[in-house]
Amino acid sequence: MPTFEVLGLHFGIWKTEATDTFHYWLEILRDVFPPSLLE
């Protein structure tokens, strides 16, 4: 089962919302941390 489906089941949200949330936080992390930490 894909990670986003597991998140959706665990937190009671739709898979697309979990995906959107993940990408939202990923953008924030890219702004906060240097790229070398995220590779």
Coordinates of C-alpha atoms in Angstrom, one line a residue:
M1 CA 0.0 0.0 0.0
P2 CA 1.5 3.4 -1.0
T3 CA 2.6 5.7 1.8
F4 CA 0.0 8.4 1.0
E5 CA -2.8 5.8 1.4
V6 CA -1.5 4.7 4.7
L7 CA -1.3 8.4 5.8
G8 CA -4.8 8.9 4.6
L9 CA -6.1 5.9 6.5
H10 CA -4.2 6.8 9.6
F11 CA -5.2 10.5 9.7
G12 CA -8.7 10.1 8.1
I13 CA -7.9 12.3 5.1
W14 CA -8.1 11.6 1.3
K15 CA -5.0 10.4 -0.5
T16 CA -4.9 13.6 -2.6
E17 CA -5.0 15.7 0.5
A18 CA -2.1 13.7 2.0
T19 CA -0.1 14.1 -1.2
D20 CA -0.8 17.9 -1.3
T21 CA 0.2 18.2 2.4
F22 CA 3.4 16.3 1.8
H23 CA 4.4 18.5 -1.1
Y24 CA 3.5 21.6 0.8
W25 CA 5.8 20.7 3.7
L26 CA 8.5 19.5 1.3
E27 CA 8.6 23.0 -0.2
I28 CA 8.9 24.6 3.2
L29 CA 11.7 22.2 4.1
R30 CA 13.5 23.0 0.9
D31 CA 13.4 26.7 1.9
V32 CA 14.5 26.1 5.5
F33 CA 17.3 23.6 5.0
P34 CA 20.2 23.6 2.6
P35 CA 19.7 21.2 -0.4
S36 CA 22.6 19.0 0.8
L37 CA 20.6 17.9 3.9
L38 CA 17.6 16.8 1.8
E39 CA 19.5 14.6 -0.7

